[in-house]
Short mmCIF file of C-alpha atoms in Angstrom, two decimals:
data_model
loop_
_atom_site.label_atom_id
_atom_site.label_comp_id
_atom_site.label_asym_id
_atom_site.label_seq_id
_atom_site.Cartn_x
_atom_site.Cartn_y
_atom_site.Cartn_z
CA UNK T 12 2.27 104.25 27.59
CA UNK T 13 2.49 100.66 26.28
CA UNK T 14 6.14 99.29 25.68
CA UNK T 15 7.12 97.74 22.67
CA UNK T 16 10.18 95.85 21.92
CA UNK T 17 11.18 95.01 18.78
CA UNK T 18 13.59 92.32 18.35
CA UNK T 19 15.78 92.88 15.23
CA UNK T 20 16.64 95.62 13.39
CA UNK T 21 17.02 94.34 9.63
CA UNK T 22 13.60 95.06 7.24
CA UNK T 23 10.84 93.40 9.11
CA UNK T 24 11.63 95.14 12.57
CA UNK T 25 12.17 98.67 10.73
CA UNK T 26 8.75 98.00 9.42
CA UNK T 27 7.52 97.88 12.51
CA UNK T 28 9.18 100.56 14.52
CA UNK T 29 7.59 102.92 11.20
CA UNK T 30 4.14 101.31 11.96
CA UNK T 31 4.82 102.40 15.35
CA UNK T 32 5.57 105.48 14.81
CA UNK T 33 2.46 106.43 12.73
CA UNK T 34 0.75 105.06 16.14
CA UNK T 35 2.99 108.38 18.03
CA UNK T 36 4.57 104.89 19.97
CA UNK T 37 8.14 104.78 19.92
CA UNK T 38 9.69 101.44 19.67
CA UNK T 39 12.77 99.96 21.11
CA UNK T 40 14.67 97.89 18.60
CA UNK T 41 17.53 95.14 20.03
CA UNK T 42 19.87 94.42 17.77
CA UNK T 43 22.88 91.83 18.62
CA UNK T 44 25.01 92.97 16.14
CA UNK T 45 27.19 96.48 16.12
CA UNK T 46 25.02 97.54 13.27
CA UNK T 47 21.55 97.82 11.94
CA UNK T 48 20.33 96.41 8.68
CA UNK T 49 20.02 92.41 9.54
CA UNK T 50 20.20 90.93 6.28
CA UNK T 51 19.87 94.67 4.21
CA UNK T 52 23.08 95.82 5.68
CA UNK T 53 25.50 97.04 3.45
CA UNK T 54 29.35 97.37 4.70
CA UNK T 55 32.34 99.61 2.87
CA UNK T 56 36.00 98.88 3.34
CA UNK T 57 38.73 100.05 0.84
CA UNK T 58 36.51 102.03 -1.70
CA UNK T 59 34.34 98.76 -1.86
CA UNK T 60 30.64 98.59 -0.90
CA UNK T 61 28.87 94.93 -0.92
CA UNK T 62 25.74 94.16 0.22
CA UNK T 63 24.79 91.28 2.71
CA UNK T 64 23.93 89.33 -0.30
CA UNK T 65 22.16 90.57 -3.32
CA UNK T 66 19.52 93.59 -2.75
CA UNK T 67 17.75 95.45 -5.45
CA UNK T 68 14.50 96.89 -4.52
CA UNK T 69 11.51 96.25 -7.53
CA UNK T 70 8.87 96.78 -5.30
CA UNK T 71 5.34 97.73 -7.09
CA UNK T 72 3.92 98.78 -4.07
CA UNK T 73 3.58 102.53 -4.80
CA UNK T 74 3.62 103.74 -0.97
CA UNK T 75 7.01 101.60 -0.32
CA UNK T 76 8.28 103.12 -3.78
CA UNK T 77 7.80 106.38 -2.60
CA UNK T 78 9.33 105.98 1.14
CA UNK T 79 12.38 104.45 -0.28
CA UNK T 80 12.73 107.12 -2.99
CA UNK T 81 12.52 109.66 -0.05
CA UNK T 82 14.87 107.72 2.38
CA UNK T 83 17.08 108.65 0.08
CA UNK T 84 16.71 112.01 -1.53
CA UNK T 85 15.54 110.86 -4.66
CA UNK T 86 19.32 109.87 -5.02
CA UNK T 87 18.67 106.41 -6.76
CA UNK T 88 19.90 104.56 -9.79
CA UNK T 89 16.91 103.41 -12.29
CA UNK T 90 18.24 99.98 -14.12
CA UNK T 91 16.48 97.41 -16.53
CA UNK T 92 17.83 94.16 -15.06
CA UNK T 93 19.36 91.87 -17.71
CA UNK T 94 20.22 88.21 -16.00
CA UNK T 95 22.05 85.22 -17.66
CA UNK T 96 22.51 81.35 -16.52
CA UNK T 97 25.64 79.32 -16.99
CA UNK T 98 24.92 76.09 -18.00
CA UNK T 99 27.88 73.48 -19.73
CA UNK T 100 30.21 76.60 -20.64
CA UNK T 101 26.74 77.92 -22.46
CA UNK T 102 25.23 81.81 -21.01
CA UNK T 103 21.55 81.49 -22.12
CA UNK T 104 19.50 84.44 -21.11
CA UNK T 105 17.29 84.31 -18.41
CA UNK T 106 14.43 82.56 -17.97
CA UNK T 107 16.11 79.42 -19.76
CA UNK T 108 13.04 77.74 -20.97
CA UNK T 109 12.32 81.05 -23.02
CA UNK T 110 15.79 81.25 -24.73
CA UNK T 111 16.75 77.50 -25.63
CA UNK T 112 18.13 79.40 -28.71
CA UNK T 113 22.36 78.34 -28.92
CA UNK T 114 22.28 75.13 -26.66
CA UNK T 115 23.19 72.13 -28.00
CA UNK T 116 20.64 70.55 -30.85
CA UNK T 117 20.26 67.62 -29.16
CA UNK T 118 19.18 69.34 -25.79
CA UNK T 119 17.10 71.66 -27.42
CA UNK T 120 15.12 68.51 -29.88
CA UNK T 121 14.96 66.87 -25.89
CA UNK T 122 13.67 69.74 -24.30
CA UNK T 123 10.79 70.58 -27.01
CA UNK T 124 9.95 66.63 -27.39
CA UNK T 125 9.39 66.35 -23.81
CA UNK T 126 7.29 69.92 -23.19
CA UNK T 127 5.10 68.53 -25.75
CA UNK T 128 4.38 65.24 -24.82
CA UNK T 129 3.71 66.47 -21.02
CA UNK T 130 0.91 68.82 -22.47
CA UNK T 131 -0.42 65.89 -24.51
CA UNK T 132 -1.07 63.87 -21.18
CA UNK T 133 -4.98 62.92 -21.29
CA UNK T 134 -5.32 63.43 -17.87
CA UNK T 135 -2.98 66.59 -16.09
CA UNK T 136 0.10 65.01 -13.61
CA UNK T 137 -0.96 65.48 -10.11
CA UNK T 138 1.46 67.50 -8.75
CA UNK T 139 2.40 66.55 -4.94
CA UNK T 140 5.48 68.38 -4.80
CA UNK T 141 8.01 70.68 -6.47
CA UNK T 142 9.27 68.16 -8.70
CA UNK T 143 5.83 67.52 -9.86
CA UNK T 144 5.54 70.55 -11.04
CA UNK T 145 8.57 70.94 -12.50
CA UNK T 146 7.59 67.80 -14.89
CA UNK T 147 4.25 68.97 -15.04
CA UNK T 148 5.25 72.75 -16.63
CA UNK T 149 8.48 71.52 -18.20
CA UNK T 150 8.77 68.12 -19.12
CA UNK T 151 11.48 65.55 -18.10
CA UNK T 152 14.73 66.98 -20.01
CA UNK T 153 14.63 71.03 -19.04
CA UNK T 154 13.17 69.82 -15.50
CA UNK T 155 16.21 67.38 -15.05
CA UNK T 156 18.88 69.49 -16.81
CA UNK T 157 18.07 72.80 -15.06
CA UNK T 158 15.87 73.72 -11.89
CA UNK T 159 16.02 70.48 -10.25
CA UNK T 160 19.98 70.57 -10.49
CA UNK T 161 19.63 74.27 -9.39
CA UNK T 162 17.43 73.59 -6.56
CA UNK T 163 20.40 71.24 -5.30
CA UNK T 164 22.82 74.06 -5.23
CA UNK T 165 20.52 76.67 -4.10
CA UNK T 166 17.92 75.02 -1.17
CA UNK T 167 20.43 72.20 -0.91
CA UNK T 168 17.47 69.29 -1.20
CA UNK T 169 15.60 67.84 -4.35
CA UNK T 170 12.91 69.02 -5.61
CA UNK T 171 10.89 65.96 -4.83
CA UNK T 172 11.79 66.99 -1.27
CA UNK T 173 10.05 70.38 -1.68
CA UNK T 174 6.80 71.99 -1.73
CA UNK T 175 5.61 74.44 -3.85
CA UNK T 176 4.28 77.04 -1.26
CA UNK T 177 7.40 78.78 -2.25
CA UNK T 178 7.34 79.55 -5.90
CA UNK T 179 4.50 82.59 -6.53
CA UNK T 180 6.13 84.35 -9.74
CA UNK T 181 9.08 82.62 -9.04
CA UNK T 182 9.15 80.69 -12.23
CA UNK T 183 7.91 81.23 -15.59
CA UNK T 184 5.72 78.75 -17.05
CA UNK T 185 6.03 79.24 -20.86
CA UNK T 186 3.52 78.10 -23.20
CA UNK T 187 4.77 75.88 -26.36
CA UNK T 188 4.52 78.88 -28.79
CA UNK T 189 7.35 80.77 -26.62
CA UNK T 190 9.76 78.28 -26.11
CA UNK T 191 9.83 78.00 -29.81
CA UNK T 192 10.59 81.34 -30.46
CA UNK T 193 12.99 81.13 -27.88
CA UNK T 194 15.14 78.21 -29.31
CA UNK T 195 14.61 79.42 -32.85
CA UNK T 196 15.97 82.92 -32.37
CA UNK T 197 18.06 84.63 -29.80
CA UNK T 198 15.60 87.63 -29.94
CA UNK T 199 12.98 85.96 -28.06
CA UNK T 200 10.76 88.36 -25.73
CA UNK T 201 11.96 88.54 -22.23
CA UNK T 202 9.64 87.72 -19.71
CA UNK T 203 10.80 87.73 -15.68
CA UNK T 204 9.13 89.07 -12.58
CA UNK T 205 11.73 91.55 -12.39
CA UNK T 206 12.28 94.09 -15.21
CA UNK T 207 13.79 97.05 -13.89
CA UNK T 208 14.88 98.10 -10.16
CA UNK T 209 15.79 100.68 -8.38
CA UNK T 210 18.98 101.15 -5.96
CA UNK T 211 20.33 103.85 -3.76
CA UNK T 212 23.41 106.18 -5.63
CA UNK T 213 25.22 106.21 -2.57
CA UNK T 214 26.32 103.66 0.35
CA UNK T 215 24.70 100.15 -0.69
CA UNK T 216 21.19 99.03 -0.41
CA UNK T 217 21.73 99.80 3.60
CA UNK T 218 21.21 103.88 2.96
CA UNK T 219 17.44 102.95 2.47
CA UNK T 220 17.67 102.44 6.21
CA UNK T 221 18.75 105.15 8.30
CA UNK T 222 15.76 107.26 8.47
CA UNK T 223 13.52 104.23 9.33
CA UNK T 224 16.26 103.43 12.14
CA UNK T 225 15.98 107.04 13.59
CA UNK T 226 12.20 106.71 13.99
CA UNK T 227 12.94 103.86 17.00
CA UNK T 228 15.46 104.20 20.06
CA UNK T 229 18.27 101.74 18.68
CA UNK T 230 19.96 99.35 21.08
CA UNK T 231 22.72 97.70 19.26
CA UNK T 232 24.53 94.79 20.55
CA UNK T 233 21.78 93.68 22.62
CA UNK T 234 21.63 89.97 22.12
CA UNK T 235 18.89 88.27 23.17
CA UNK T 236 19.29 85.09 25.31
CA UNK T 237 15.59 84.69 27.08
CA UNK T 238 12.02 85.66 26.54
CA UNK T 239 9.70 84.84 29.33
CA UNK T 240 6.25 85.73 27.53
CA UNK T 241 4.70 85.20 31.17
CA UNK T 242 6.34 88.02 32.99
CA UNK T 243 6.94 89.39 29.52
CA UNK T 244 10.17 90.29 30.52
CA UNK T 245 13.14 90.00 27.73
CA UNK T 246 17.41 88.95 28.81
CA UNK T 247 20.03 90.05 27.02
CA UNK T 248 23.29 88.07 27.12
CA UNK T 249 24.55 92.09 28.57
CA UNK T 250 22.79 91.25 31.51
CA UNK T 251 20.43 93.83 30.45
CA UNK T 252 16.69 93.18 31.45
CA UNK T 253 13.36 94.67 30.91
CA UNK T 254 9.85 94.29 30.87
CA UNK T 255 7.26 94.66 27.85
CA UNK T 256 3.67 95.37 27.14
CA UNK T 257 3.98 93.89 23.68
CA UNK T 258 7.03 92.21 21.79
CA UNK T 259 7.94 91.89 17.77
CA UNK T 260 10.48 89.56 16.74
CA UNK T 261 12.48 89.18 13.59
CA UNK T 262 14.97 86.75 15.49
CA UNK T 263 15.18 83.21 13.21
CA UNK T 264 12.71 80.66 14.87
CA UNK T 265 15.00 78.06 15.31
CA UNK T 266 16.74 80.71 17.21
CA UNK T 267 13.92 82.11 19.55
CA UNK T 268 12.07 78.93 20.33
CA UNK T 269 14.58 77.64 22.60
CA UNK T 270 14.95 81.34 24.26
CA UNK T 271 11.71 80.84 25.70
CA UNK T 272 11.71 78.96 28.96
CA UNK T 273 8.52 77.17 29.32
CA UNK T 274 8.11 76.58 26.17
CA UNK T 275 6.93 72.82 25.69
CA UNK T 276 8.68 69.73 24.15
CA UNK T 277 6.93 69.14 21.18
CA UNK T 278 6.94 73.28 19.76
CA UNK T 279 11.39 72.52 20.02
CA UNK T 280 11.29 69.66 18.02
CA UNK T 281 9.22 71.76 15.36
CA UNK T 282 11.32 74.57 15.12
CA UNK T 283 14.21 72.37 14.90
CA UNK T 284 12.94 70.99 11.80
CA UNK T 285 12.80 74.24 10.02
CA UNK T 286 15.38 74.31 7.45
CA UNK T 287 17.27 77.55 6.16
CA UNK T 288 20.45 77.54 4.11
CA UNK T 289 24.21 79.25 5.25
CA UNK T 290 25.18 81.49 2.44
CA UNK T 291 29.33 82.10 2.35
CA UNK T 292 29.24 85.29 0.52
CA UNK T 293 32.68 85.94 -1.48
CA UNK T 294 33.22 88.97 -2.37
CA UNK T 295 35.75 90.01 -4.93
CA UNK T 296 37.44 93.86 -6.42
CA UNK T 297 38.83 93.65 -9.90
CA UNK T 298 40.88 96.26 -11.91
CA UNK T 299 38.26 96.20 -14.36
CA UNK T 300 34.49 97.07 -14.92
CA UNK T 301 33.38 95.06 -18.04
CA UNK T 302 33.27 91.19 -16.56
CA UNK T 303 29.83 90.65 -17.21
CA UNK T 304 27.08 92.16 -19.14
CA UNK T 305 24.33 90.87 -16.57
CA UNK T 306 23.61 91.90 -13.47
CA UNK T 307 23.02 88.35 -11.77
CA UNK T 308 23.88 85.01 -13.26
CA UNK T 309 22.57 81.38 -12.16
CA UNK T 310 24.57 78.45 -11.82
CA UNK T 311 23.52 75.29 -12.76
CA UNK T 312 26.90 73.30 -12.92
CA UNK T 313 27.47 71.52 -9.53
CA UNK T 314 30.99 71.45 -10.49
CA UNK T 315 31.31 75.01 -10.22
CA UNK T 316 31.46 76.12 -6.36
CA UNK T 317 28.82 79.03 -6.38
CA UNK T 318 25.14 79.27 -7.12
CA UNK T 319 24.74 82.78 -7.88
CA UNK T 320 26.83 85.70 -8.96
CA UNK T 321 25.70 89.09 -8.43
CA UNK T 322 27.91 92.87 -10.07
CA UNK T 323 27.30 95.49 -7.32
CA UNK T 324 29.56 97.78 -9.64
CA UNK T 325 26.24 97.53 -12.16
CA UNK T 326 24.02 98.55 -9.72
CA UNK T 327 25.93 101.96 -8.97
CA UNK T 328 28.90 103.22 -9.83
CA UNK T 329 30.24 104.49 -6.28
CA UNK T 330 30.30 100.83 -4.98
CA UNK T 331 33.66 100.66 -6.32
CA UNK T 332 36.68 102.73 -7.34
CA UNK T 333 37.04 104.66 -10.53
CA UNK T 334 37.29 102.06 -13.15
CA UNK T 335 36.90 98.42 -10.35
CA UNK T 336 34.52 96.44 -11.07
CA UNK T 337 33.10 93.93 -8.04
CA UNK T 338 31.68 90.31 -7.74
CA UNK T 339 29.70 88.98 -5.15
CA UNK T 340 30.14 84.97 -4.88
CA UNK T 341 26.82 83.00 -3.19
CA UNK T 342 28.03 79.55 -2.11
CA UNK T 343 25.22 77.66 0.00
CA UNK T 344 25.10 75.34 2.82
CA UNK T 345 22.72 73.91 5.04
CA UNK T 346 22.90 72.79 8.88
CA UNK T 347 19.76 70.17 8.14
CA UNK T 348 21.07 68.92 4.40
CA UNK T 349 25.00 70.06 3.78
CA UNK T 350 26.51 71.54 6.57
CA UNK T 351 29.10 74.05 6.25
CA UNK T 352 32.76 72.41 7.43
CA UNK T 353 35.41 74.74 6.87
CA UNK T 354 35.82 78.30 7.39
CA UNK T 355 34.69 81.15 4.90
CA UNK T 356 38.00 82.11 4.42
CA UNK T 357 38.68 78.91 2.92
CA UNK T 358 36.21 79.15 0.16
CA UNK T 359 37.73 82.78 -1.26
CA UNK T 360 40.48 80.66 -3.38
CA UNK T 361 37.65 78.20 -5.19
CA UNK T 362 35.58 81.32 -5.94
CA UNK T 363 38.47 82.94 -7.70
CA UNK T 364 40.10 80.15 -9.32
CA UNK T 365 36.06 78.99 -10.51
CA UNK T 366 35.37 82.67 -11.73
CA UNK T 367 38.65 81.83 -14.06
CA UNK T 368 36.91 78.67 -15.38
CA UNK T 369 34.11 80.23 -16.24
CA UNK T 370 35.77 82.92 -17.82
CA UNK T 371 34.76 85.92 -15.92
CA UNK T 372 38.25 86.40 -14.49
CA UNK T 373 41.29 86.66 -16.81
CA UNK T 374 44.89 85.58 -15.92
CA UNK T 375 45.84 89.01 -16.16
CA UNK T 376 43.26 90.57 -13.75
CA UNK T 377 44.80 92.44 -10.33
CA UNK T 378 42.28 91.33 -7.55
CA UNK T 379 42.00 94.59 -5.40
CA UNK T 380 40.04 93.33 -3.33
CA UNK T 381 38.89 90.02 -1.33
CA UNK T 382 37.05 88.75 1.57
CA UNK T 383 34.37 86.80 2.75
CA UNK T 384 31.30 86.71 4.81
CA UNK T 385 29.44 84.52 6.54
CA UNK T 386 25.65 84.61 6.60
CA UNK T 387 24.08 81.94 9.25
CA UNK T 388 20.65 82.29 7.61
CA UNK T 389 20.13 83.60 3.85
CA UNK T 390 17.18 81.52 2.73
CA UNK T 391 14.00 79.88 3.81
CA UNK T 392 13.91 76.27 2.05
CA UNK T 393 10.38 74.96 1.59
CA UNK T 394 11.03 71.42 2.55
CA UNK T 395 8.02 69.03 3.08
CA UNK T 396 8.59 69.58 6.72
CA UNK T 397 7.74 73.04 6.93
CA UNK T 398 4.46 73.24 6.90
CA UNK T 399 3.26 71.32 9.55
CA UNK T 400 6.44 72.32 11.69
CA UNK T 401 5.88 76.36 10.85
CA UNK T 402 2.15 75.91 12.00
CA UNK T 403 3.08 74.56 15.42
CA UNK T 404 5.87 77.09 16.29
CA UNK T 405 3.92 79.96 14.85
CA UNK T 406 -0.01 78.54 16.88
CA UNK T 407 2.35 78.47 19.93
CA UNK T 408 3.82 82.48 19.55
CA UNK T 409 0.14 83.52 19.03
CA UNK T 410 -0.88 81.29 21.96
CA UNK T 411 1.95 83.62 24.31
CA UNK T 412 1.85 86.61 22.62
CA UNK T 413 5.16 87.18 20.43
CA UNK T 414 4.41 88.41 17.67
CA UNK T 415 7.01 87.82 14.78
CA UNK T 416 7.64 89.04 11.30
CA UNK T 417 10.29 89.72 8.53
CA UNK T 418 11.67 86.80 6.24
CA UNK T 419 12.44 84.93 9.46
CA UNK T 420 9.93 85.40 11.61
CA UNK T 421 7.28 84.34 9.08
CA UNK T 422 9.84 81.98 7.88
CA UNK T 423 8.92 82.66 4.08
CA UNK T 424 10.81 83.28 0.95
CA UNK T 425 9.97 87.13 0.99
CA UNK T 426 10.91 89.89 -0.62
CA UNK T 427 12.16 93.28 1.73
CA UNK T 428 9.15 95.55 0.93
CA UNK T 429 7.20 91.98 1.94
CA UNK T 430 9.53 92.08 4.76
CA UNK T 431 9.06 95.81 5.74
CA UNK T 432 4.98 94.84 5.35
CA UNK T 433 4.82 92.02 7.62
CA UNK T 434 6.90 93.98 10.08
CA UNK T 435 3.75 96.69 9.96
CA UNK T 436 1.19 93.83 10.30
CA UNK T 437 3.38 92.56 13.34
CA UNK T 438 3.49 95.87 14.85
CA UNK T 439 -0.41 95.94 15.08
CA UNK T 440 -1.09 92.80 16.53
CA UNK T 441 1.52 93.47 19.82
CA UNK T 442 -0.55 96.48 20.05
CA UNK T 443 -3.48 94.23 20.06
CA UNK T 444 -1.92 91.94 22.01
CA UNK T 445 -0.72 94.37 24.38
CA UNK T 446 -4.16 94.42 26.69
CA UNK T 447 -4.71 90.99 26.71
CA UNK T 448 -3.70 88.34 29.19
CA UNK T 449 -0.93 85.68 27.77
CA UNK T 450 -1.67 82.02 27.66
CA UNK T 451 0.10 78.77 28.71
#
């Protein structure tokens, strides 16, 4: 029967052990941690579950509705998503350009002037890049004052350094009609690609996982250090080896290039130009439940140390104890454009004293809980490098075989049932792949 590793056990390589198993294979997933989960693993210490980083699932494909629903006993929270933005000691709703409504005058007069005289242009700005089209949808002011200093904090580069490959439903573009009604009255409609999610009752976004794990013997703490798609034989810093017919991989490119032996000069240098950011996640227990009335908030301040804030008490109660509430913290850095230069620990005292500032924390609140986590690769940032650099790694792991998948794999900005897809897709071609010869 042909052999299929999978390499990873987070979304993407549970996708494809499933896709496997509605083949009657079953797959061998290496995993170099303890645990399975990758970047969907949830952990639980002192009556406290986090997430590795925010997870909600909002998924309209019906079929991955359904398996998650079932994954779990039908034991799932149903929640309209309300999200905010900090901006200047200001908490407009989310999307800002659709609730200007309570910023200053002046901003707001800036903002409108400028939206309108960009959609006056006789001829449309060509739009090269993400900044572009920032200008281009927004106008000077709101481009300046918001996403381009978010897109600092967040991918850690300027938006005239980015491409827009990235942004799908990411961002609204209103038309001049709604951000009227938006910075006339705080009632304005809300428009987002999320409006309501769903989330397991019990044990974190993680219990979504165990019965896709079961379907696939699970060797944890398998690291890979060496794929030889030649032999097609996989090492394992263990000292465990073995052979393959096919081969999946979730493992980060920049990661798995330089695992493979013969592979030539100029496929390296690519994959060492792919840029991810480092998230530090801080994670924080208070005495209370009612420090925010939004599930996720943005921040735009560069002042203020994290990006993103995220309530996993909102999402269920039983991620805390009776009557906690719980912060997660999102503070970015980037080996290619800000490198991280301290330890996480050190970052758990300017998340607490910041949450203060902002007002989220009181004087008076008992933390219950702190810690902090590192994650080596959070997001995929859409630098004008990528392209060109994703198109030689990925022609070179089609050339040999390896087929890859999940948000780092495909080294996109993708969502986990997009993740849990393109592990399926994966799955099929090293089946493919399986009976034919490998090149270089």
């Amino acid at each position: 029967m042909t052999t299929i590793a999978v390499l990873g056990s987070g979304m993407g390589g549970l996708g494809a052990a499933y896709r496997l198993h509605q083949e009657g294979r079953r797959a061998v997933v290496y995993e170099k941690h303890p645990y399975y989960g990758g970047h969907t693993a949830s952990f639980a210490r002192d009556g406290f579950t986090f997430d590795q980083g925010p997870h909600i699932s909002f998924t309209k494909d019906s079929r991955i509705q359904e398996l998650f629903a079932a994954n779990v006993g039908q034991q799932f929270e149903t929640i309209q998503i309300h999200l905010n933005n900090y901006w200047r000691g200001h908490w407009p709703t989310h999307p800002v350009q659709l609730h200007l409504h309570g910023l200053p005058d002046d901003v707001v007069v800036r903002v409108i002037t400028d939206f309108v005289a960009e959609q006056r242009q006789a001829e449309p700005r060509p739009v090269v890049n993400y900044a572009d089209w920032l200008l281009a949808h927004f106008g000077r002011t709101f481009a300046e004052l918001f996403p381009m200093q978010y897109t600092r904090k967040y991918h850690l580069t300027t938006a005239e350094n980015m491409s827009t490959d990235w942004l799908g439903p990411r961002i609204y573009p209103p038309s001049l009609e709604e951000v009227l009604r938006g910075a006339l009255s705080s009632e304005a409609p809300h428009k987002h690609y999320i409006t309501h999610f769903r989330y397991p009752t019990h044990g974190g976004f993680a219990a979504y996982l165990p019965p896709l794990a079961a379907l696939a013997e699970l060797r944890l703490e398998h690291e890979l250090v060496a794929l030889d798609p030649r032999a097609r034989e996989l090492t394992f810093r263990n000292g465990y080896r073995t052979r393959y017919d096919g081969v999946v991989s979730s493992i980060p490119l920049p990661e798995l290039i330089p695992m493979i032996p013969a592979c030539p000069a100029e496929v390296r240098a690519a994959a060492a130009r792919l840029a991810c950011s480092t998230c530090v996640l801080v994670n924080v227990g208070v005495d209370r439940a009612d420090l925010s009335p939004a599930h996720m908030t943005y921040f735009y301040d560069e002042d203020v140390c994290f990006t993103r804030l995220s309530f996993p008490h909102m999402l269920s109660p039983h991620n805390v104890p009776p009557g906690a509430g719980s912060i997660q913290a999102e503070v970015y850095f980037s080996s290619k454009y800000r490198p991280l230069s301290e330890p996480p620990e050190a970052l758990i005292e300017p998340v607490i004293r910041d949450l203060r500032r902002v007002g989220l924390l009181r004087e008076t609140d008992r933390i219950l809980f702190r810690e902090a986590r590192l994650v080596p690769y959070a997001n995929v940032i859409f630098d004008l490098e990528r392209r060109d650099a994703l198109a030689t790694v990925h022609g070179y792991l089609d050339e040999v075989g390896v087929a890859y998948c999940g948000r780092y794999g495909d080294w996109g900005y993708m969502w986990t049932d997009e993740s849990f897809i393109s592990g399926e897709r994966a799955a099929e071609t090293a089946l493919a792949a399986g009976s034919r010869p490998v090149g270089r």
